[in-house]
Coordinates of C-alpha atoms and ligand atoms in Angstrom, one line a residue:
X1 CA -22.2 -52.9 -31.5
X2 CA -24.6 -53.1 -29.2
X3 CA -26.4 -50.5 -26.3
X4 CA -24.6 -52.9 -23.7
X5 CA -20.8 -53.2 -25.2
X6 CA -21.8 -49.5 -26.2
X7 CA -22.1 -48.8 -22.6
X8 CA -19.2 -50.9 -21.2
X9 CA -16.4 -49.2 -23.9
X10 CA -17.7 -45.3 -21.9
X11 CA -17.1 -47.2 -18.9
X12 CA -13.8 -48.6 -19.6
X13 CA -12.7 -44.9 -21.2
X14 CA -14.1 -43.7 -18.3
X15 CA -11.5 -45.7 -16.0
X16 CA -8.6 -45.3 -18.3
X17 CA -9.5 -41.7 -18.2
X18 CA -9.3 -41.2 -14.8
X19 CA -6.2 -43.6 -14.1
X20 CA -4.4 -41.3 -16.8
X21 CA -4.9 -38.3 -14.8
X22 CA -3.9 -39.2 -11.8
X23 CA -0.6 -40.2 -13.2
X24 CA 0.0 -36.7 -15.1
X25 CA 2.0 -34.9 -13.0
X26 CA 1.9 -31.5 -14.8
X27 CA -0.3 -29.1 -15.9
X28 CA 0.2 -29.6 -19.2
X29 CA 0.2 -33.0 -18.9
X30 CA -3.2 -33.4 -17.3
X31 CA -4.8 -31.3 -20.0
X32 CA -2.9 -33.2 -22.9
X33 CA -4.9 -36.7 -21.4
X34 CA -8.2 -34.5 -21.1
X35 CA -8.1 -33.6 -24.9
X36 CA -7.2 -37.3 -25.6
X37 CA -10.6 -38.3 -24.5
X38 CA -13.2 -35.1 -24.6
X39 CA -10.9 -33.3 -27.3
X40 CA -12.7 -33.2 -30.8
X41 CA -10.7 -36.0 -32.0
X42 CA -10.7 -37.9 -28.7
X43 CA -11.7 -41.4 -27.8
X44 CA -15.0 -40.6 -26.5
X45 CA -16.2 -38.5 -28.9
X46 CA -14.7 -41.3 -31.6
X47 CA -17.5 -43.2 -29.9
X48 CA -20.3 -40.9 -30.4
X49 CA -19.9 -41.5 -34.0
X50 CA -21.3 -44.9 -33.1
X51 CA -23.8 -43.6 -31.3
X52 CA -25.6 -43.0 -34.0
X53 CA -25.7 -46.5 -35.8
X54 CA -27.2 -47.9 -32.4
X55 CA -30.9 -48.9 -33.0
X56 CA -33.3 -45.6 -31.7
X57 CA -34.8 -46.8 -29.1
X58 CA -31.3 -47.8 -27.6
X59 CA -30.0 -43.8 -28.4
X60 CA -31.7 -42.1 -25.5
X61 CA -30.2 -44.7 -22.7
X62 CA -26.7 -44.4 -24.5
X63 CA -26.6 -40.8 -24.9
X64 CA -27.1 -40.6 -21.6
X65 CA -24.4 -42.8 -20.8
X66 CA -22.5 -41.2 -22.9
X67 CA -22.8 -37.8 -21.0
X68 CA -22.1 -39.1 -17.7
X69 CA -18.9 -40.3 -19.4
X70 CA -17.9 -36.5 -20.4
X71 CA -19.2 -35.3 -17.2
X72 CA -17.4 -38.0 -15.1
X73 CA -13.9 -37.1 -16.9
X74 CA -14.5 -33.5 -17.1
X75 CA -14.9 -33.4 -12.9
X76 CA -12.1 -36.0 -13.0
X77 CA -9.8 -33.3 -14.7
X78 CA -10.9 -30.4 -12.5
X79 CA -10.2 -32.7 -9.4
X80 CA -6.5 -33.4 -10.4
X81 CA -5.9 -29.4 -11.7
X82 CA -7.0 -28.7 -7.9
X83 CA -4.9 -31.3 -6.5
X84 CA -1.7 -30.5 -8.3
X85 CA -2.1 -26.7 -7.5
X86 CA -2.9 -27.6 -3.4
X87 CA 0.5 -30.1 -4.1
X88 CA 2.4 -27.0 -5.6
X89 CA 1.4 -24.5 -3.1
X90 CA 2.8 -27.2 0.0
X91 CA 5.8 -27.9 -1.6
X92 CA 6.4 -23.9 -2.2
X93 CA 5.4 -22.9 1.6
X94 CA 7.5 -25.8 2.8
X95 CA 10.7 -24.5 0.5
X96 CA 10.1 -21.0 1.7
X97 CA 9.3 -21.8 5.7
X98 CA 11.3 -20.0 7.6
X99 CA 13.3 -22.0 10.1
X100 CA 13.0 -20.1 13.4
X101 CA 15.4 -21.3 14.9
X102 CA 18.3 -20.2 12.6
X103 CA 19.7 -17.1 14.2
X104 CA 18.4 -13.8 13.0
X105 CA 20.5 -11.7 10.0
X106 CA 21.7 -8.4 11.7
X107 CA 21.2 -5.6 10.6
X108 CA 24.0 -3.5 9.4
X109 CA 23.2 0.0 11.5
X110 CA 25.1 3.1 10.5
X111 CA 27.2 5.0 12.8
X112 CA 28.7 8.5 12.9
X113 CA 32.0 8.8 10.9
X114 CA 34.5 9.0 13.4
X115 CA 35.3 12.6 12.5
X116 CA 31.4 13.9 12.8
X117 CA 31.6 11.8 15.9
X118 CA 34.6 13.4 17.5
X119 CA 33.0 17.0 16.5
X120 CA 30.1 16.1 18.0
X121 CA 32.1 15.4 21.4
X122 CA 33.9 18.3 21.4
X123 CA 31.4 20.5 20.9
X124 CA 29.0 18.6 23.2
X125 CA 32.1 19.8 26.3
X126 CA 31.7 23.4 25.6
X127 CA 27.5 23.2 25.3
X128 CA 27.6 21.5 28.4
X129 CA 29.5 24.6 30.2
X130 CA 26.9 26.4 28.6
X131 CA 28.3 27.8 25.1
X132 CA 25.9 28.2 22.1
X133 CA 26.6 26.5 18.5
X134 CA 27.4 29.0 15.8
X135 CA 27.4 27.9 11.9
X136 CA 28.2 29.7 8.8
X137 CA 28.9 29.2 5.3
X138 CA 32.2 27.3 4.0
X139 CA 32.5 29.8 0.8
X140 CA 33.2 32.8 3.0
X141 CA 34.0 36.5 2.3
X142 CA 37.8 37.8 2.7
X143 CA 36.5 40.4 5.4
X144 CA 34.9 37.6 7.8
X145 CA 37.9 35.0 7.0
X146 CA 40.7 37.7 7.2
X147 CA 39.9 41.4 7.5
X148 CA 37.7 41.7 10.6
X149 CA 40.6 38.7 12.2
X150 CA 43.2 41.3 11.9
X151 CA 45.0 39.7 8.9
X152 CA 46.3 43.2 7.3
X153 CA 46.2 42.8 3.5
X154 CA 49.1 41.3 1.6
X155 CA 49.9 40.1 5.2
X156 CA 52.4 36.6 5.2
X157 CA 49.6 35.4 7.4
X158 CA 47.5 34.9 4.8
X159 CA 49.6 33.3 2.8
X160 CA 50.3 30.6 5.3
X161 CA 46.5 29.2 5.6
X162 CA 47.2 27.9 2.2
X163 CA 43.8 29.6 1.0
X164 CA 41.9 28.3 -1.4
X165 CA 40.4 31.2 -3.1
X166 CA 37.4 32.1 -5.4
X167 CA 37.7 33.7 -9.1
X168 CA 34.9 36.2 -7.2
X169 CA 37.0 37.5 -4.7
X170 CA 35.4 34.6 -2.0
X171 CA 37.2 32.2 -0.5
X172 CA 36.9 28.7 1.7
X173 CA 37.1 29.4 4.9
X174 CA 40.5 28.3 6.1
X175 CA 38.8 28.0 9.4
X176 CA 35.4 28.6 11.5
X177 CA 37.1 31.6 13.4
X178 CA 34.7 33.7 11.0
X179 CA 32.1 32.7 13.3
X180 CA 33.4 34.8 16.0
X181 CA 33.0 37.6 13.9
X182 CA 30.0 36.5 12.3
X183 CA 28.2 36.7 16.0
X184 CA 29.7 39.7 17.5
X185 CA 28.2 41.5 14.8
X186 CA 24.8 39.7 15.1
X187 CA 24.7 39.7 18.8
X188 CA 25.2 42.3 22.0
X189 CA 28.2 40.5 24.4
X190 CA 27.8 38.6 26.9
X191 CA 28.5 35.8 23.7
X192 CA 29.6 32.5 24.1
X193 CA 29.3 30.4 21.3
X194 CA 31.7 27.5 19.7
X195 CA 31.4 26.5 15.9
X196 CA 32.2 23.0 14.8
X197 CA 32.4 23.4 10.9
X198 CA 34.0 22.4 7.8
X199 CA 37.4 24.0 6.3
X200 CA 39.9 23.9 3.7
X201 CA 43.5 24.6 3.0
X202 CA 45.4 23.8 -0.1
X203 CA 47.7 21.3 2.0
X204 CA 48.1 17.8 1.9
X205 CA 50.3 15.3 3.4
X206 CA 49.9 12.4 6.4
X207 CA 48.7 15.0 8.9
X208 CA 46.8 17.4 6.7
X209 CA 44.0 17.2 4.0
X210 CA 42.5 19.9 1.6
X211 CA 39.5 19.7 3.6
X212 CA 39.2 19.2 7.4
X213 CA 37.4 20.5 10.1
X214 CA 37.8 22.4 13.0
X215 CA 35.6 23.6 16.7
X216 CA 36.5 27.4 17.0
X217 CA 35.3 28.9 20.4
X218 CA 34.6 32.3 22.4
X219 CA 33.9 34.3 25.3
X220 CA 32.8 37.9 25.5
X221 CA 31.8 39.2 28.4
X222 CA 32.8 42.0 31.6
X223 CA 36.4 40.9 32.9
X224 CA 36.9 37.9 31.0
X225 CA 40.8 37.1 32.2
X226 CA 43.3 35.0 30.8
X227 CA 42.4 32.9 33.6
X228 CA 39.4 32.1 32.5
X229 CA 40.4 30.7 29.0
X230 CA 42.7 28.1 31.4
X231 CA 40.0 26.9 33.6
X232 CA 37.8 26.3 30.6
X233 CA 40.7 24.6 28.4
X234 CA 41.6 22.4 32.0
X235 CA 37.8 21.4 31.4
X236 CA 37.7 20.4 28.1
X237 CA 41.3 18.7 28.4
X238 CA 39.6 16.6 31.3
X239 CA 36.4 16.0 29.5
X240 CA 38.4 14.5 26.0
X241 CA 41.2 13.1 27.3
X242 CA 40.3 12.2 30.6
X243 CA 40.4 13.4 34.3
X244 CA 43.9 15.5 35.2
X245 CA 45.2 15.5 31.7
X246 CA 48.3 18.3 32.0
X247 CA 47.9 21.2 29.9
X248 CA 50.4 23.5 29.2
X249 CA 50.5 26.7 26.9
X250 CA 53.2 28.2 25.4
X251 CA 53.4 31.9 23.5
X252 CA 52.6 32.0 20.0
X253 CA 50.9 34.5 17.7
X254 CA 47.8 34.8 16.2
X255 CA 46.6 37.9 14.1
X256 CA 43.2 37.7 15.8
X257 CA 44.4 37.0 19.7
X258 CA 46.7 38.6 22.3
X259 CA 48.2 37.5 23.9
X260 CA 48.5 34.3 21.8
X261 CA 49.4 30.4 23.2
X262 CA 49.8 27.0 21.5
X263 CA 47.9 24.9 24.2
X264 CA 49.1 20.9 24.9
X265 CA 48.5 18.0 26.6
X266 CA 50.3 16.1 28.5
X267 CA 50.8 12.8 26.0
X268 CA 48.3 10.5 26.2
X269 CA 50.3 7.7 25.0
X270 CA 53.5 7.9 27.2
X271 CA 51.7 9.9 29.8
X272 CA 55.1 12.4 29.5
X273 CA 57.8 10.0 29.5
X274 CA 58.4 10.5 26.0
X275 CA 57.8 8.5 22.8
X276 CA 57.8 8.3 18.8
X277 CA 54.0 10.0 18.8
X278 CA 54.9 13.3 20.9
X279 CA 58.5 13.6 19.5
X280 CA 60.1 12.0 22.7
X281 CA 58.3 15.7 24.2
X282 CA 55.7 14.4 26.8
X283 CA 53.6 16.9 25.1
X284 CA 50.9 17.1 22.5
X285 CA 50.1 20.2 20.8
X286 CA 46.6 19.9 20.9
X287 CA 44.8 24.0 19.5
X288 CA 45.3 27.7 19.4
X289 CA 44.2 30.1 21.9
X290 CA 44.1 33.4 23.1
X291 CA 42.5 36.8 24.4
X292 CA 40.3 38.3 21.6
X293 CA 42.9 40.8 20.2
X294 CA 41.5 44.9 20.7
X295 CA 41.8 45.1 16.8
X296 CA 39.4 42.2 16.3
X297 CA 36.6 44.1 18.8
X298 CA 36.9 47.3 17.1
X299 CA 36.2 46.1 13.7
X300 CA 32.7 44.2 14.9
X301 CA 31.8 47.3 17.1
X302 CA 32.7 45.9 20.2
X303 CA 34.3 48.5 22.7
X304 CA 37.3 46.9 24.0
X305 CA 37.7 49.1 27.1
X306 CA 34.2 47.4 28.2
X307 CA 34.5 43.9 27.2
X308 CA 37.3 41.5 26.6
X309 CA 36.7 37.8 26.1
X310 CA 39.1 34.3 25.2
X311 CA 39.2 32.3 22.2
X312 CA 40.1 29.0 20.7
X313 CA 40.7 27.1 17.8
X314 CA 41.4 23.2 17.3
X315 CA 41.5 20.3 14.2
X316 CA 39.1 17.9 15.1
X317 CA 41.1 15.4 12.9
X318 CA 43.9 15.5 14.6
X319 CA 42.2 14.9 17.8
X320 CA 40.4 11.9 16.0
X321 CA 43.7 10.6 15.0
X322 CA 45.0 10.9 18.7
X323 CA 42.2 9.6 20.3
X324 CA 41.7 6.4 17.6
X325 CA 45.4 6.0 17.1
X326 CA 45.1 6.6 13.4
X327 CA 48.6 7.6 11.9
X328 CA 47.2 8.5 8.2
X329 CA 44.1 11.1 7.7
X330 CA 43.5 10.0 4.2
X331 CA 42.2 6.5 6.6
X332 CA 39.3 9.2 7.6
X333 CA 38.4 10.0 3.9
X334 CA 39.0 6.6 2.2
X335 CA 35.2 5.2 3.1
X336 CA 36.4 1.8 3.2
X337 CA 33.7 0.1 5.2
X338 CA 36.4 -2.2 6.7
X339 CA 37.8 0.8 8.3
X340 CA 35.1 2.3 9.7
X341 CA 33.0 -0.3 11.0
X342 CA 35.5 0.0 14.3
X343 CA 34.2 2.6 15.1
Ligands
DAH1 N1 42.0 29.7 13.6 C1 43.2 29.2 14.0 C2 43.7 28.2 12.9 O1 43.0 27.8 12.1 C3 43.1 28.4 15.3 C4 42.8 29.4 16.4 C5 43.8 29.9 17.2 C6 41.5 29.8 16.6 C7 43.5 30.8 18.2 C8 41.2 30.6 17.7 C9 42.2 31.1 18.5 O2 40.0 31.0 17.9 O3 41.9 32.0 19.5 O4 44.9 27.9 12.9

């Protein structure tokens, strides 16, 4: 072989190399056809065996030759590498592009559970007519659930709040009446306070779960008058169930009130007529009230001769279920999404 066929064989490597790379279309494949020509047993390097049987004054002309070769494929592989990396990086941003004019995902925003919403409501009536917000803790002592609130010991009372009670004496609250006491002893009358709070009662059935929750409220003050406790239940009877809502009470008895009323509404489903929800009645029992009995004063240090005040006491759940048209509580504690979500 001679410098000139020498010379043409690099060139016609050279072209083969570079026709071979363009064609690989992988990584690996481009440095596979690389290796076959610059690898240690590649075709160009097959050729620089020959090299040396060329005549030496022809060596320094080939050996260049021969290194523009390497060099030539060398930048030829580097070129395609860049290529097929520029080509990957297109084809990923034009996978990925967002199309703007797809509409947007929502969000999924939480919202109140309809029973801390309904709470909220209620207590947001008396705070606008200027009561305070009590709160107090759920495992509660017998004197603040029952003593002070006029339940006398071994008392049926007690036994019908279904309470849940504590190997230490404690209990859960059966309800946030506590409060009232709770405050009178913390605080000089005038008090007027409501307290929205958890409670529990060992009772369970379509109406009534283990653990519910209640807005207690209450008045102290000079001359607080029966009165008084109407024009503020008229109020709130307007505010939740909307404007000139009857209310009517009737007597009842509660150890910590006196006199004592069951308070309803006129039904908000039949507006009176009648119907399956209020018992064919017209009327919806709706919370508990009452003047703060003498017995409950004394016990908090209160001199009933100077002060009297009103109370009351109602299940937000069942003014959830009235309001939302919900016929089984156990819908309020289920957490199915499904439920929920109209709310
Ligand atoms: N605590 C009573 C209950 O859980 C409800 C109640 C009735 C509260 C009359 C009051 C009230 O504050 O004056 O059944």
């Amino acid at each position: 072989m001679d410098v000139q066929e020498f010379q043409s064989r690099l060139e016609s490597l050279e072209a083969d190399a570079v026709d071979r790379l363009a064609e690989a279309e992988t990584e690996d494949e481009i440095i596979k056809v690389k290796n076959a020509f610059l690898g240690r047993n590649g075709e160009v390097q097959e050729l620089m065996g020959i090299l040396r049987e060329l005549p030496d004054e022809d060596k320094p002309v080939a050996g260049r030759a021969a290194n523009g070769c390497k060099e030539a494929i060398q930048e030829a592989y580097e070129d395609r590498l860049e290529a097929l990396e520029a080509e990957q990086l297109r084809r990923q941003i034009a996978e990925e592009a967002v199309d703007v004019t797809l509409p947007a995902r929502r969000p999924d925003p939480a919202s109140p559970h309809p029973v801390t919403r309904t709470m909220r409501e209620l207590t947001d009536v008396f705070v606008d007519m200027g009561f305070g917000v009590a709160d107090g803790p759920e495992v509660e002592e017998d004197f603040y659930n029952f003593e002070a609130l006029n339940f006398p010991k071994d008392h049926p009372a007690r036994d019908m709040q279904d309470t849940f009670k504590m190997v230490d004496g404690r209990v859960l609250r059966t309800h946030t009446t506590p409060l009232q006491v709770r405050s009178l002893l913390a605080y000089e009358p005038p008090v007027r306070l409501v307290a929205p709070g958890r409670v529990y009662r060992c009772d369970s059935d379509l109406t009534h779960s283990p653990v519910f929750h209640q807005v207690d409220g209450f008045l102290v003050d000079h001359d607080i008058t029966f009165s008084d406790l109407k024009g503020t239940l008229n109020h709130f009877a307007d505010e939740v169930f909307g404007e000139e809502t009857p209310v009517r009470f009737r007597p009842s008895f509660f150890p910590f009130t006196e006199p004592s009323a069951e308070v309803d509404i006129g039904c908000i489903f039949c507006e009176g007529a009648g119907c399956r929800v209020c018992g064919d009645t017209g009327w919806l029992e709706i919370l508990g009230a009452g003047m703060v009995d003498p017995n409950v004063f004394e016990s908090v240090g209160v001199d009933p001769e100077v002060y009297s005040g009103f109370a009351f006491g109602m299940g937000v759940e069942r003014v959830a279920m009235l309001k939302y048209g919900i016929d089984d509580i156990r819908l309020l504690y289920d957490n199915d999404v499904r439920f929920l979500r109209q709310f």
